[in-house]
Short mmCIF file of C-alpha atoms in Angstrom, two decimals:
data_model
loop_
_atom_site.label_atom_id
_atom_site.label_comp_id
_atom_site.label_asym_id
_atom_site.label_seq_id
_atom_site.Cartn_x
_atom_site.Cartn_y
_atom_site.Cartn_z
CA UNK A 178 -74.70 -111.61 -25.06
CA UNK A 179 -73.14 -114.82 -24.02
CA UNK A 180 -75.86 -117.42 -23.84
CA UNK A 181 -74.77 -119.85 -21.25
CA UNK A 182 -76.53 -123.13 -21.54
CA UNK A 183 -78.11 -124.18 -18.29
CA UNK A 184 -77.17 -127.82 -18.07
CA UNK A 185 -77.37 -128.47 -14.35
CA UNK A 186 -80.28 -127.14 -12.31
CA UNK A 187 -80.93 -127.82 -8.65
CA UNK A 188 -84.47 -127.36 -7.38
CA UNK A 189 -84.90 -127.10 -3.62
CA UNK A 190 -88.58 -127.57 -2.97
CA UNK A 191 -90.32 -129.69 -0.35
CA UNK A 192 -93.87 -129.58 -1.71
CA UNK A 193 -94.16 -132.54 -4.08
CA UNK A 194 -96.93 -130.98 -6.16
CA UNK A 195 -95.04 -127.76 -6.70
CA UNK A 196 -91.90 -129.67 -7.39
CA UNK A 197 -93.46 -131.89 -10.06
CA UNK A 198 -94.99 -128.87 -11.80
CA UNK A 199 -91.77 -126.98 -11.86
CA UNK A 200 -89.74 -129.95 -13.03
CA UNK A 201 -92.12 -130.46 -15.91
CA UNK A 202 -91.81 -126.83 -16.90
CA UNK A 203 -88.05 -126.95 -16.65
CA UNK A 204 -87.95 -130.07 -18.79
CA UNK A 205 -90.27 -128.49 -21.37
CA UNK A 206 -88.20 -125.42 -21.99
CA UNK A 207 -84.90 -127.08 -21.53
CA UNK A 208 -82.85 -128.23 -24.48
CA UNK A 209 -83.09 -131.86 -23.55
CA UNK A 210 -79.69 -132.17 -22.04
CA UNK A 211 -80.61 -130.28 -18.92
CA UNK A 212 -79.66 -132.16 -15.81
CA UNK A 213 -82.54 -131.58 -13.38
CA UNK A 214 -81.92 -132.38 -9.76
CA UNK A 215 -84.35 -132.09 -6.92
CA UNK A 216 -83.95 -132.06 -3.16
CA UNK A 217 -86.46 -131.41 -0.44
CA UNK A 218 -84.51 -129.64 2.30
CA UNK A 219 -81.73 -127.16 2.80
CA UNK A 220 -79.40 -129.67 4.37
CA UNK A 221 -79.86 -131.95 1.36
CA UNK A 222 -79.20 -129.00 -0.91
CA UNK A 223 -76.05 -128.10 1.02
CA UNK A 224 -74.82 -131.66 0.75
CA UNK A 225 -75.55 -131.72 -2.97
CA UNK A 226 -73.84 -128.39 -3.60
CA UNK A 227 -70.81 -129.48 -1.64
CA UNK A 228 -70.37 -132.53 -3.84
CA UNK A 229 -71.43 -131.27 -7.23
CA UNK A 230 -71.25 -128.20 -9.38
CA UNK A 231 -74.52 -126.72 -10.63
CA UNK A 232 -75.31 -123.92 -13.05
CA UNK A 233 -78.34 -122.57 -11.21
CA UNK A 234 -80.24 -123.10 -7.95
CA UNK A 235 -84.01 -122.62 -7.72
CA UNK A 236 -84.97 -122.29 -4.07
CA UNK A 237 -88.28 -122.41 -2.30
CA UNK A 238 -88.27 -120.17 0.70
CA UNK A 239 -90.52 -122.37 2.82
CA UNK A 240 -88.47 -125.49 3.58
CA UNK A 241 -88.82 -127.84 6.50
CA UNK A 242 -85.43 -126.99 7.98
CA UNK A 243 -85.20 -123.29 7.18
CA UNK A 244 -87.39 -120.52 5.89
CA UNK A 245 -87.35 -117.10 4.32
CA UNK A 246 -84.16 -115.04 4.28
CA UNK A 247 -82.27 -117.60 6.30
CA UNK A 248 -82.83 -120.01 3.45
CA UNK A 249 -81.40 -117.49 1.03
CA UNK A 250 -78.41 -116.97 3.26
CA UNK A 251 -77.65 -120.62 3.62
CA UNK A 252 -78.02 -121.22 -0.09
CA UNK A 253 -75.67 -118.36 -0.82
CA UNK A 254 -73.20 -119.68 1.68
CA UNK A 255 -73.35 -123.14 0.18
CA UNK A 256 -72.78 -121.94 -3.39
CA UNK A 257 -71.69 -118.30 -3.47
CA UNK A 258 -70.78 -118.31 -7.16
CA UNK A 259 -73.94 -119.97 -8.43
CA UNK A 260 -76.96 -117.98 -9.67
CA UNK A 261 -79.92 -118.24 -7.30
CA UNK A 262 -83.59 -117.84 -8.12
CA UNK A 263 -86.06 -117.96 -5.23
CA UNK A 264 -89.67 -119.10 -5.27
CA UNK A 265 -92.08 -116.97 -3.35
CA UNK A 266 -95.82 -116.90 -2.72
CA UNK A 267 -98.29 -114.35 -4.04
CA UNK A 268 -98.23 -112.21 -0.93
CA UNK A 269 -94.48 -112.19 -0.48
CA UNK A 270 -93.50 -109.07 -2.42
CA UNK A 271 -91.42 -107.73 0.47
CA UNK A 272 -89.75 -111.05 1.03
CA UNK A 273 -88.89 -111.26 -2.64
CA UNK A 274 -87.22 -107.88 -2.66
CA UNK A 275 -85.35 -108.75 0.48
CA UNK A 276 -84.20 -112.01 -1.06
CA UNK A 277 -82.70 -110.06 -3.95
CA UNK A 278 -80.94 -107.86 -1.46
CA UNK A 279 -79.55 -110.91 0.26
CA UNK A 280 -78.04 -112.01 -3.03
CA UNK A 281 -80.63 -113.85 -5.05
CA UNK A 282 -80.59 -112.93 -8.70
CA UNK A 283 -84.34 -113.14 -9.25
CA UNK A 284 -87.61 -114.43 -7.83
CA UNK A 285 -90.51 -116.33 -9.29
CA UNK A 286 -94.01 -116.15 -7.88
CA UNK A 287 -95.50 -119.58 -7.46
CA UNK A 288 -98.74 -119.86 -9.29
CA UNK A 289 -97.68 -117.25 -11.78
CA UNK A 290 -94.96 -119.10 -13.51
CA UNK A 291 -95.35 -119.88 -17.17
CA UNK A 292 -92.84 -121.41 -19.49
CA UNK A 293 -91.51 -118.38 -21.34
CA UNK A 294 -91.22 -116.35 -18.21
CA UNK A 295 -89.40 -119.20 -16.55
CA UNK A 296 -86.89 -119.60 -19.31
CA UNK A 297 -86.21 -115.89 -19.40
CA UNK A 298 -85.93 -115.63 -15.64
CA UNK A 299 -83.43 -118.45 -15.46
CA UNK A 300 -81.36 -117.07 -18.26
CA UNK A 301 -81.36 -113.58 -16.83
CA UNK A 302 -80.39 -114.95 -13.45
CA UNK A 303 -77.35 -116.55 -15.01
CA UNK A 304 -76.46 -113.34 -16.87
CA UNK A 305 -76.79 -111.27 -13.77
CA UNK A 306 -74.62 -113.64 -11.84
CA UNK A 307 -71.99 -113.44 -14.54
CA UNK A 308 -71.94 -109.68 -14.25
CA UNK A 309 -71.72 -109.95 -10.49
CA UNK A 310 -68.81 -112.31 -10.80
CA UNK A 311 -67.03 -110.07 -13.25
CA UNK A 312 -67.47 -107.18 -10.85
CA UNK A 313 -66.14 -109.30 -8.05
CA UNK A 314 -63.02 -110.14 -10.05
CA UNK A 315 -62.53 -106.46 -10.83
CA UNK A 316 -62.87 -105.55 -7.20
CA UNK A 317 -60.28 -108.14 -6.27
CA UNK A 318 -57.94 -106.74 -8.85
CA UNK A 319 -58.45 -103.20 -7.64
CA UNK A 320 -57.78 -104.37 -4.10
CA UNK A 321 -54.55 -106.06 -5.17
CA UNK A 322 -53.44 -103.00 -7.09
CA UNK A 323 -54.18 -100.93 -4.04
CA UNK A 324 -52.03 -103.18 -1.90
CA UNK A 325 -49.21 -102.98 -4.41
CA UNK A 326 -49.53 -99.22 -4.41
CA UNK A 327 -49.42 -99.15 -0.62
CA UNK A 328 -46.27 -101.25 -0.70
CA UNK A 329 -44.68 -98.90 -3.17
CA UNK A 330 -45.62 -95.93 -1.01
CA UNK A 331 -43.99 -97.57 1.99
CA UNK A 332 -40.87 -98.22 -0.07
CA UNK A 333 -40.74 -94.69 -1.37
CA UNK A 334 -41.25 -93.26 2.09
CA UNK A 335 -38.34 -95.33 3.34
CA UNK A 336 -36.22 -94.08 0.44
CA UNK A 337 -37.17 -90.49 1.16
CA UNK A 338 -36.42 -90.92 4.83
CA UNK A 339 -33.02 -92.32 3.97
CA UNK A 340 -32.38 -89.41 1.61
CA UNK A 341 -33.51 -87.05 4.35
CA UNK A 342 -31.11 -88.56 6.81
CA UNK A 343 -28.35 -88.23 4.26
CA UNK A 344 -29.21 -84.57 3.82
CA UNK A 345 -29.13 -84.18 7.57
CA UNK A 346 -25.64 -85.60 7.85
CA UNK A 347 -24.53 -83.65 4.82
CA UNK A 348 -25.91 -80.33 6.10
CA UNK A 349 -24.43 -81.00 9.46
CA UNK A 350 -20.91 -81.64 8.23
CA UNK A 351 -21.19 -78.79 5.73
CA UNK A 352 -22.01 -76.37 8.49
CA UNK A 353 -19.43 -77.75 10.85
CA UNK A 354 -16.64 -78.00 8.34
CA UNK A 355 -17.30 -74.65 6.69
CA UNK A 356 -17.52 -72.76 9.93
CA UNK A 357 -14.17 -73.87 11.30
CA UNK A 358 -12.07 -72.14 8.62
CA UNK A 359 -14.34 -69.11 8.85
CA UNK A 360 -13.65 -68.85 12.55
CA UNK A 361 -9.96 -68.95 11.75
CA UNK A 362 -10.20 -66.28 9.05
CA UNK A 363 -12.22 -64.03 11.29
CA UNK A 364 -10.26 -64.71 14.45
CA UNK A 365 -6.80 -64.23 13.02
CA UNK A 366 -7.80 -61.10 11.15
CA UNK A 367 -9.22 -59.72 14.39
CA UNK A 368 -6.05 -60.65 16.27
CA UNK A 369 -4.00 -59.05 13.52
CA UNK A 370 -5.87 -55.79 14.07
CA UNK A 371 -5.59 -56.05 17.83
CA UNK A 372 -1.97 -57.02 18.18
CA UNK A 373 -0.42 -55.47 15.12
CA UNK A 374 -2.88 -52.74 14.30
CA UNK A 375 -0.34 -50.06 15.06
CA UNK A 376 1.92 -51.04 12.17
CA UNK A 377 -1.01 -50.85 9.77
CA UNK A 378 -2.04 -47.61 8.18
CA UNK A 379 -5.71 -46.67 7.76
CA UNK A 380 -5.91 -48.56 4.51
CA UNK A 381 -4.36 -51.64 6.09
CA UNK A 382 -6.81 -51.54 8.96
CA UNK A 383 -9.64 -51.20 6.46
CA UNK A 384 -8.48 -54.36 4.69
CA UNK A 385 -8.42 -56.25 7.95
CA UNK A 386 -11.82 -54.96 9.01
CA UNK A 387 -13.25 -56.07 5.70
CA UNK A 388 -11.89 -59.57 6.21
CA UNK A 389 -13.50 -59.62 9.65
CA UNK A 390 -16.90 -58.40 8.53
CA UNK A 391 -17.24 -60.48 5.40
CA UNK A 392 -16.25 -63.67 7.17
CA UNK A 393 -18.94 -62.94 9.74
CA UNK A 394 -21.40 -62.37 6.97
CA UNK A 395 -20.49 -65.69 5.47
CA UNK A 396 -21.11 -67.28 8.85
CA UNK A 397 -24.65 -65.93 8.79
CA UNK A 398 -25.11 -67.16 5.22
CA UNK A 399 -24.13 -70.67 6.23
CA UNK A 400 -26.49 -70.60 9.20
CA UNK A 401 -29.41 -69.50 7.10
CA UNK A 402 -28.68 -71.92 4.28
CA UNK A 403 -28.54 -74.68 6.81
CA UNK A 404 -31.89 -73.57 8.25
CA UNK A 405 -33.39 -73.49 4.81
CA UNK A 406 -32.09 -76.93 3.92
CA UNK A 407 -33.24 -78.49 7.14
CA UNK A 408 -36.62 -76.84 7.33
CA UNK A 409 -39.43 -79.29 7.23
CA UNK A 410 -37.23 -82.15 8.29
CA UNK A 411 -39.06 -82.35 11.55
CA UNK A 412 -42.75 -83.18 11.30
CA UNK A 413 -44.75 -80.09 10.47
CA UNK A 414 -47.26 -79.56 13.24
CA UNK A 415 -50.82 -78.45 12.75
CA UNK A 416 -52.19 -76.82 15.85
CA UNK A 417 -53.60 -73.50 17.06
CA UNK A 418 -50.77 -71.01 17.47
CA UNK A 419 -51.72 -68.12 19.76
CA UNK A 420 -49.98 -65.06 18.40
CA UNK A 421 -49.78 -62.87 21.50
CA UNK A 422 -46.86 -64.71 23.14
CA UNK A 423 -45.15 -64.80 19.75
CA UNK A 424 -45.48 -61.05 19.41
CA UNK A 425 -44.08 -60.55 22.89
CA UNK A 426 -41.01 -62.53 21.88
CA UNK A 427 -40.76 -60.55 18.65
CA UNK A 428 -40.74 -57.30 20.52
CA UNK A 429 -38.03 -58.61 22.83
CA UNK A 430 -35.91 -59.77 19.89
CA UNK A 431 -36.19 -56.52 17.99
CA UNK A 432 -36.35 -54.21 20.97
CA UNK A 433 -32.90 -52.78 20.51
CA UNK A 434 -33.15 -52.51 16.73
CA UNK A 435 -36.46 -50.73 17.04
CA UNK A 436 -35.14 -48.24 19.57
CA UNK A 437 -31.98 -47.56 17.60
CA UNK A 438 -33.75 -46.88 14.35
CA UNK A 439 -36.60 -44.88 15.83
CA UNK A 440 -38.98 -47.47 14.49
CA UNK A 441 -42.44 -48.47 15.64
CA UNK A 442 -43.82 -52.00 15.67
CA UNK A 443 -47.59 -51.74 15.70
CA UNK A 444 -49.82 -54.70 16.37
CA UNK A 445 -53.46 -54.57 15.26
CA UNK A 446 -55.60 -56.24 17.91
CA UNK A 447 -57.13 -58.68 18.15
CA UNK A 448 -54.76 -61.20 16.64
CA UNK A 449 -56.90 -64.09 15.45
CA UNK A 450 -55.32 -67.43 16.24
CA UNK A 451 -54.23 -69.40 13.16
CA UNK A 452 -53.68 -73.12 12.82
CA UNK A 453 -50.16 -74.06 11.77
CA UNK A 454 -46.70 -75.00 12.93
CA UNK A 455 -45.54 -72.77 15.81
CA UNK A 456 -41.85 -72.93 14.92
CA UNK A 457 -42.36 -72.20 11.22
CA UNK A 458 -44.84 -69.45 11.96
CA UNK A 459 -42.49 -67.72 14.34
CA UNK A 460 -39.71 -68.00 11.79
CA UNK A 461 -41.88 -66.39 9.13
CA UNK A 462 -42.82 -63.48 11.34
CA UNK A 463 -39.26 -62.93 12.58
CA UNK A 464 -37.90 -62.87 9.04
CA UNK A 465 -40.65 -60.57 7.77
CA UNK A 466 -40.24 -58.12 10.65
CA UNK A 467 -36.48 -58.25 10.24
CA UNK A 468 -36.83 -57.34 6.58
CA UNK A 469 -39.35 -54.64 7.33
CA UNK A 470 -36.95 -52.98 9.77
CA UNK A 471 -33.97 -53.51 7.50
CA UNK A 472 -35.23 -52.29 4.16
CA UNK A 473 -36.27 -48.90 5.37
CA UNK A 474 -36.24 -45.58 3.64
CA UNK A 475 -33.36 -43.64 5.26
CA UNK A 476 -35.35 -40.46 5.66
CA UNK A 477 -38.47 -42.09 7.11
CA UNK A 478 -38.78 -43.75 10.50
CA UNK A 479 -39.68 -47.40 9.89
CA UNK A 480 -43.24 -48.29 10.72
CA UNK A 481 -44.06 -51.99 10.83
CA UNK A 482 -47.62 -53.19 11.25
CA UNK A 483 -48.52 -56.73 12.23
CA UNK A 484 -52.07 -58.06 11.94
CA UNK A 485 -54.01 -61.31 11.89
CA UNK A 486 -57.54 -60.80 10.63
CA UNK A 487 -60.35 -63.29 10.16
CA UNK A 488 -61.96 -63.94 6.79
CA UNK A 489 -64.61 -66.56 7.20
CA UNK A 490 -62.76 -69.63 8.41
CA UNK A 491 -59.32 -68.32 7.47
CA UNK A 492 -56.87 -65.93 9.04
CA UNK A 493 -54.77 -63.53 7.02
CA UNK A 494 -51.50 -62.69 8.72
CA UNK A 495 -49.90 -59.55 7.39
CA UNK A 496 -46.65 -57.71 7.98
CA UNK A 497 -46.71 -54.29 6.42
CA UNK A 498 -43.97 -51.70 6.27
CA UNK A 499 -43.32 -48.22 4.91
CA UNK A 500 -39.87 -49.06 3.58
CA UNK A 501 -38.27 -48.98 0.17
CA UNK A 502 -40.75 -51.31 -1.45
CA UNK A 503 -40.14 -53.86 -4.20
CA UNK A 504 -40.54 -53.19 -7.93
CA UNK A 505 -43.23 -55.26 -9.61
CA UNK A 506 -40.84 -57.17 -11.86
CA UNK A 507 -39.04 -58.56 -8.81
CA UNK A 508 -42.06 -59.76 -6.87
CA UNK A 509 -41.40 -63.41 -7.78
CA UNK A 510 -37.62 -63.37 -7.89
CA UNK A 511 -37.35 -61.96 -4.41
CA UNK A 512 -38.41 -65.27 -2.86
CA UNK A 513 -35.53 -67.15 -4.45
CA UNK A 514 -32.51 -68.23 -2.46
CA UNK A 515 -29.73 -65.63 -2.60
CA UNK A 516 -31.94 -63.22 -4.52
CA UNK A 517 -30.99 -59.71 -3.53
CA UNK A 518 -32.16 -56.50 -5.07
CA UNK A 519 -29.97 -54.22 -3.03
CA UNK A 520 -26.21 -54.07 -2.93
CA UNK A 521 -24.43 -55.08 0.22
CA UNK A 522 -23.28 -51.57 1.01
CA UNK A 523 -26.78 -50.12 1.19
CA UNK A 524 -28.63 -52.90 2.93
CA UNK A 525 -27.20 -55.89 4.70
CA UNK A 526 -28.88 -59.17 3.94
CA UNK A 527 -28.31 -62.76 2.97
CA UNK A 528 -30.97 -63.20 0.33
CA UNK A 529 -32.26 -66.26 2.12
CA UNK A 530 -34.75 -64.71 4.54
CA UNK A 531 -37.68 -64.64 2.12
CA UNK A 532 -36.81 -68.03 0.64
CA UNK A 533 -37.16 -69.37 4.17
CA UNK A 534 -40.45 -67.54 4.61
CA UNK A 535 -41.89 -69.04 1.47
CA UNK A 536 -40.67 -72.54 2.19
CA UNK A 537 -42.11 -72.35 5.69
CA UNK A 538 -45.44 -71.12 4.34
CA UNK A 539 -45.59 -73.91 1.80
CA UNK A 540 -44.72 -76.51 4.40
CA UNK A 541 -47.89 -75.42 6.18
CA UNK A 542 -49.91 -75.82 3.01
CA UNK A 543 -50.09 -72.11 2.34
CA UNK A 544 -48.02 -69.48 0.52
CA UNK A 545 -46.81 -65.93 0.93
CA UNK A 546 -48.11 -63.11 -1.20
CA UNK A 547 -46.55 -59.73 -1.75
CA UNK A 548 -48.13 -56.39 -2.33
CA UNK A 549 -45.67 -53.61 -2.79
CA UNK A 550 -45.03 -50.24 -4.37
CA UNK A 551 -41.47 -49.16 -4.93
CA UNK A 552 -40.61 -46.22 -2.72
CA UNK A 553 -43.68 -46.61 -0.52
CA UNK A 554 -43.61 -49.91 1.29
CA UNK A 555 -44.50 -53.58 1.21
CA UNK A 556 -47.10 -55.90 2.69
CA UNK A 557 -46.46 -59.61 2.99
CA UNK A 558 -49.48 -61.79 3.58
CA UNK A 559 -50.02 -65.38 4.60
CA UNK A 560 -53.33 -67.21 4.85
CA UNK A 561 -53.98 -70.03 7.25
CA UNK A 562 -57.03 -71.77 8.70
CA UNK A 563 -58.44 -70.01 11.74
CA UNK A 564 -58.45 -71.92 15.00
CA UNK A 565 -61.93 -72.69 16.24
CA UNK A 566 -63.01 -70.37 18.99
CA UNK A 567 -62.01 -71.64 22.37
CA UNK A 568 -59.26 -73.82 21.01
CA UNK A 569 -56.34 -71.52 21.55
CA UNK A 570 -54.54 -73.96 23.76
CA UNK A 571 -52.30 -76.13 21.56
CA UNK B 270 -10.47 -72.45 43.51
CA UNK B 271 -6.80 -72.26 42.87
CA UNK B 272 -5.23 -68.87 42.39
CA UNK B 273 -5.06 -68.10 39.49
CA UNK B 274 -7.88 -70.45 38.40
CA UNK B 275 -6.78 -73.43 36.43
CA UNK B 276 -8.60 -74.27 33.22
CA UNK B 277 -8.16 -77.22 30.91
CA UNK B 278 -9.04 -76.65 27.27
CA UNK B 279 -9.67 -79.72 25.12
CA UNK B 280 -9.81 -79.11 21.38
CA UNK B 281 -8.11 -80.80 18.43
CA UNK B 282 -8.30 -77.82 16.07
CA UNK B 283 -5.03 -75.88 16.24
CA UNK B 284 -6.59 -72.63 15.04
CA UNK B 285 -9.45 -72.81 17.51
CA UNK B 286 -7.04 -73.53 20.34
CA UNK B 287 -4.85 -70.59 19.43
CA UNK B 288 -7.84 -68.27 19.12
CA UNK B 289 -9.44 -69.40 22.36
CA UNK B 290 -6.20 -68.93 24.25
CA UNK B 291 -5.74 -65.53 22.60
CA UNK B 292 -9.26 -64.58 23.55
CA UNK B 293 -8.53 -65.47 27.17
CA UNK B 294 -5.49 -63.22 27.11
CA UNK B 295 -7.28 -60.41 25.24
CA UNK B 296 -9.82 -60.10 28.03
CA UNK B 297 -7.03 -60.56 30.53
CA UNK B 298 -8.58 -63.64 31.94
CA UNK B 299 -6.60 -64.52 34.97
CA UNK B 300 -6.48 -68.20 34.33
CA UNK B 301 -3.81 -70.72 33.79
CA UNK B 302 -4.73 -72.77 30.76
CA UNK B 303 -3.62 -76.29 30.00
CA UNK B 304 -4.35 -77.48 26.49
CA UNK B 305 -5.08 -81.05 25.46
CA UNK B 306 -5.14 -81.58 21.71
CA UNK B 307 -7.01 -84.86 21.74
CA UNK B 308 -9.40 -86.89 23.83
CA UNK B 309 -6.58 -89.24 24.75
CA UNK B 310 -4.34 -86.39 25.89
CA UNK B 311 -7.20 -84.88 27.85
CA UNK B 312 -7.84 -88.10 29.75
CA UNK B 313 -4.15 -88.62 30.41
CA UNK B 314 -3.89 -85.08 31.71
CA UNK B 315 -7.02 -85.20 33.87
CA UNK B 316 -6.40 -88.63 35.33
CA UNK B 317 -2.90 -87.56 36.29
CA UNK B 318 -1.11 -89.90 33.97
CA UNK B 319 1.04 -87.11 32.63
CA UNK B 320 3.29 -84.85 34.60
CA UNK B 321 3.49 -81.10 34.23
CA UNK B 322 6.57 -79.22 33.08
CA UNK B 323 7.63 -78.93 36.71
CA UNK B 324 7.74 -82.68 37.01
CA UNK B 325 4.74 -82.73 39.32
CA UNK B 326 1.31 -84.19 38.69
CA UNK B 327 -0.92 -81.31 37.65
CA UNK B 328 -3.56 -80.18 40.08
CA UNK B 329 -7.19 -80.75 39.36
CA UNK B 330 -8.59 -77.95 37.20
CA UNK B 331 -11.35 -75.56 38.28
CA UNK B 332 -12.95 -75.63 34.87
CA UNK B 333 -12.87 -77.78 31.76
CA UNK B 334 -13.66 -76.44 28.29
CA UNK B 335 -14.42 -79.39 26.07
CA UNK B 336 -14.85 -79.67 22.33
CA UNK B 337 -17.09 -82.46 21.07
CA UNK B 338 -15.96 -83.41 17.60
CA UNK B 339 -12.50 -84.85 17.85
CA UNK B 340 -11.15 -87.86 16.02
CA UNK B 341 -10.41 -90.93 18.09
CA UNK B 342 -11.72 -90.45 21.62
CA UNK B 343 -14.34 -87.76 21.13
CA UNK B 344 -15.64 -85.14 23.55
CA UNK B 345 -18.60 -87.28 24.61
CA UNK B 346 -16.29 -90.09 25.70
CA UNK B 347 -14.07 -87.66 27.62
CA UNK B 348 -17.19 -86.21 29.26
CA UNK B 349 -18.45 -89.66 30.14
CA UNK B 350 -15.20 -90.58 31.80
CA UNK B 351 -14.92 -87.31 33.67
CA UNK B 352 -18.45 -87.57 35.02
CA UNK B 353 -17.91 -91.22 35.81
CA UNK B 354 -14.82 -90.66 37.92
CA UNK B 355 -15.39 -89.74 41.58
CA UNK B 356 -12.27 -87.60 41.58
CA UNK B 357 -13.21 -85.57 38.51
CA UNK B 358 -16.99 -85.58 38.32
CA UNK B 359 -17.53 -82.42 40.32
CA UNK B 360 -15.45 -80.24 38.04
CA UNK B 361 -17.68 -78.00 35.88
CA UNK B 362 -17.40 -79.02 32.24
CA UNK B 363 -18.41 -76.46 29.63
CA UNK B 364 -18.91 -77.89 26.19
CA UNK B 365 -17.34 -75.56 23.62
CA UNK B 366 -18.30 -76.77 20.17
CA UNK B 367 -19.37 -75.58 16.76
CA UNK B 368 -22.39 -77.89 16.76
CA UNK B 369 -25.81 -76.51 17.48
CA UNK B 370 -27.45 -79.83 16.72
CA UNK B 371 -30.24 -80.96 19.03
CA UNK B 372 -28.88 -84.44 19.34
CA UNK B 373 -25.46 -83.21 20.44
CA UNK B 374 -26.98 -80.88 23.00
CA UNK B 375 -29.20 -83.66 24.30
CA UNK B 376 -26.35 -86.11 24.60
CA UNK B 377 -24.10 -83.55 26.24
CA UNK B 378 -26.59 -82.68 28.95
CA UNK B 379 -27.58 -86.31 29.39
CA UNK B 380 -23.95 -87.18 29.99
CA UNK B 381 -23.69 -84.46 32.64
CA UNK B 382 -22.29 -81.39 30.92
CA UNK B 383 -22.67 -78.31 33.10
CA UNK B 384 -23.04 -75.92 30.21
CA UNK B 385 -23.11 -75.88 26.41
CA UNK B 386 -21.47 -73.11 24.41
CA UNK B 387 -21.43 -72.76 20.65
CA UNK B 388 -18.24 -71.37 19.14
CA UNK B 389 -19.19 -68.18 17.31
CA UNK B 390 -17.68 -67.38 13.93
CA UNK B 391 -17.05 -63.84 15.08
CA UNK B 392 -13.98 -63.38 17.24
CA UNK B 393 -15.57 -60.32 18.83
CA UNK B 394 -18.40 -62.51 20.00
CA UNK B 395 -15.91 -65.06 21.27
CA UNK B 396 -14.37 -62.37 23.44
CA UNK B 397 -17.82 -61.82 24.89
CA UNK B 398 -18.24 -65.54 25.55
CA UNK B 399 -14.87 -65.81 27.25
CA UNK B 400 -15.56 -62.73 29.40
CA UNK B 401 -18.80 -64.28 30.53
CA UNK B 402 -17.09 -67.56 31.31
CA UNK B 403 -14.71 -65.65 33.52
CA UNK B 404 -17.49 -63.67 35.18
CA UNK B 405 -19.78 -66.58 35.77
CA UNK B 406 -17.78 -69.75 36.19
CA UNK B 407 -14.61 -68.36 37.63
CA UNK B 408 -15.93 -65.44 39.65
CA UNK B 409 -19.57 -65.68 40.70
CA UNK B 410 -20.00 -69.43 40.66
CA UNK B 411 -18.78 -71.14 43.77
CA UNK B 412 -16.95 -74.20 42.54
CA UNK B 413 -17.05 -77.62 44.18
CA UNK B 414 -14.62 -78.66 46.83
CA UNK B 415 -12.11 -80.96 45.24
CA UNK B 416 -12.37 -84.61 45.94
CA UNK B 417 -9.33 -85.76 47.84
CA UNK B 418 -7.63 -88.47 45.89
CA UNK B 419 -6.08 -89.96 48.99
CA UNK B 420 -9.07 -89.95 51.30
CA UNK B 421 -12.59 -88.46 51.33
CA UNK B 422 -13.74 -89.14 47.81
CA UNK B 423 -16.68 -87.39 46.18
CA UNK B 424 -19.88 -89.01 47.30
CA UNK B 425 -21.87 -90.75 44.57
#
């Protein structure tokens, strides 16, 4: 414990009798080189404190120019870094406690002061003030560190935004510049078939058709890769997303596919409204339904079931199918970009659909889970917060 | 509308030009097509600064198909000038570009484009696009009366 010597003490007391008594006691327990100063009003004290440094202030709370807590406040204002001990009367327990709350380090009850207690009280007041000061310094440091951190965050955000913009330009020119030659490959192959098809034999026409179809496939790949890369560039929204209009659009999109494949798209009502990003959510559902219709068992009519059920404050969205299913060992891999389990000749796909689904889910703070048995079907699930009842309007 | 309809195609990509023109002929689009391979050429052609093969100033087209990304004077600048010229501003301009970017679409419509078409990779799809252009813009749609470049100009 660092024993600070109290060399300069300021007593603010207007009652001469009290003052003399206290000064005697201070002198008695002091080490002889204690500088005792005495003033009789707050304004005198303020003047003194403005001109001189002191180690401790002993303050009577009943002064001619200010009393009680106001006195404490003014003393604190005049010397915020100096330990303060207040003098209170016998019946002023409440006032004493309040004084401490206002920033005094201790209080002494007039008429109950004796030398040892006084010495201890003064010393403890100084100790306590030291601790307070140390805390104050720490707080300042923490505040500065916080500001530095904030600055760094702002810098990093700017860097990320710049990188994002770069990605934007890059993705844009990639898509533009890759698609032009693809158009040419596809277009001229098609024209070859149309205008010179008659000089080609069946094999020749097959070659040309393959050029046409694979270049189209590559076009789709580029589109989806671009989508994947750019997803999340726009601010991800968090709002109630009513699912009924979404489902209506889904049905419209897949109407023809559904009819052609003899499939059924079943919706389990009611569809609880989730909170998320409407664009991402729609993308997830479109991709999942697309997969469900695509990866069907040839001998079984595809049956796709869409649901959004409440579990406490969350909604579980699920797209279930009765298709070919996914073997357990591929349940993780299947969400990777370009991951394909099936060959191109059996099932057409880009291998990006589920990567997009997962990225979209994660952008909304969630994730996609898979439950699937090979040869029986798959269920993809996504959990989101449920919109509060009556808040279905975004 | 002139008979056959007169279309100006503006695109700097030689392959795209050839394919678009082929597509027009594949669907037997009855349209006379003039091609401008750059923004500069397009403006010269449209503002009558060049003469046709017959030595006469070409007539105003019924339709303009305009690519956006061209070096030098780009599609946006051509569009701006077309829509800023009383003689040309009424002519429907269909943007025909490979960009699906929001900012390009916004700028195109803000500058007065009448339609925005994205060039498909698939030639088959392109045939569909071209057929629909014929059906809509050159058949169903009633085009504007041409501004007279000697007298009654298009009202602002």
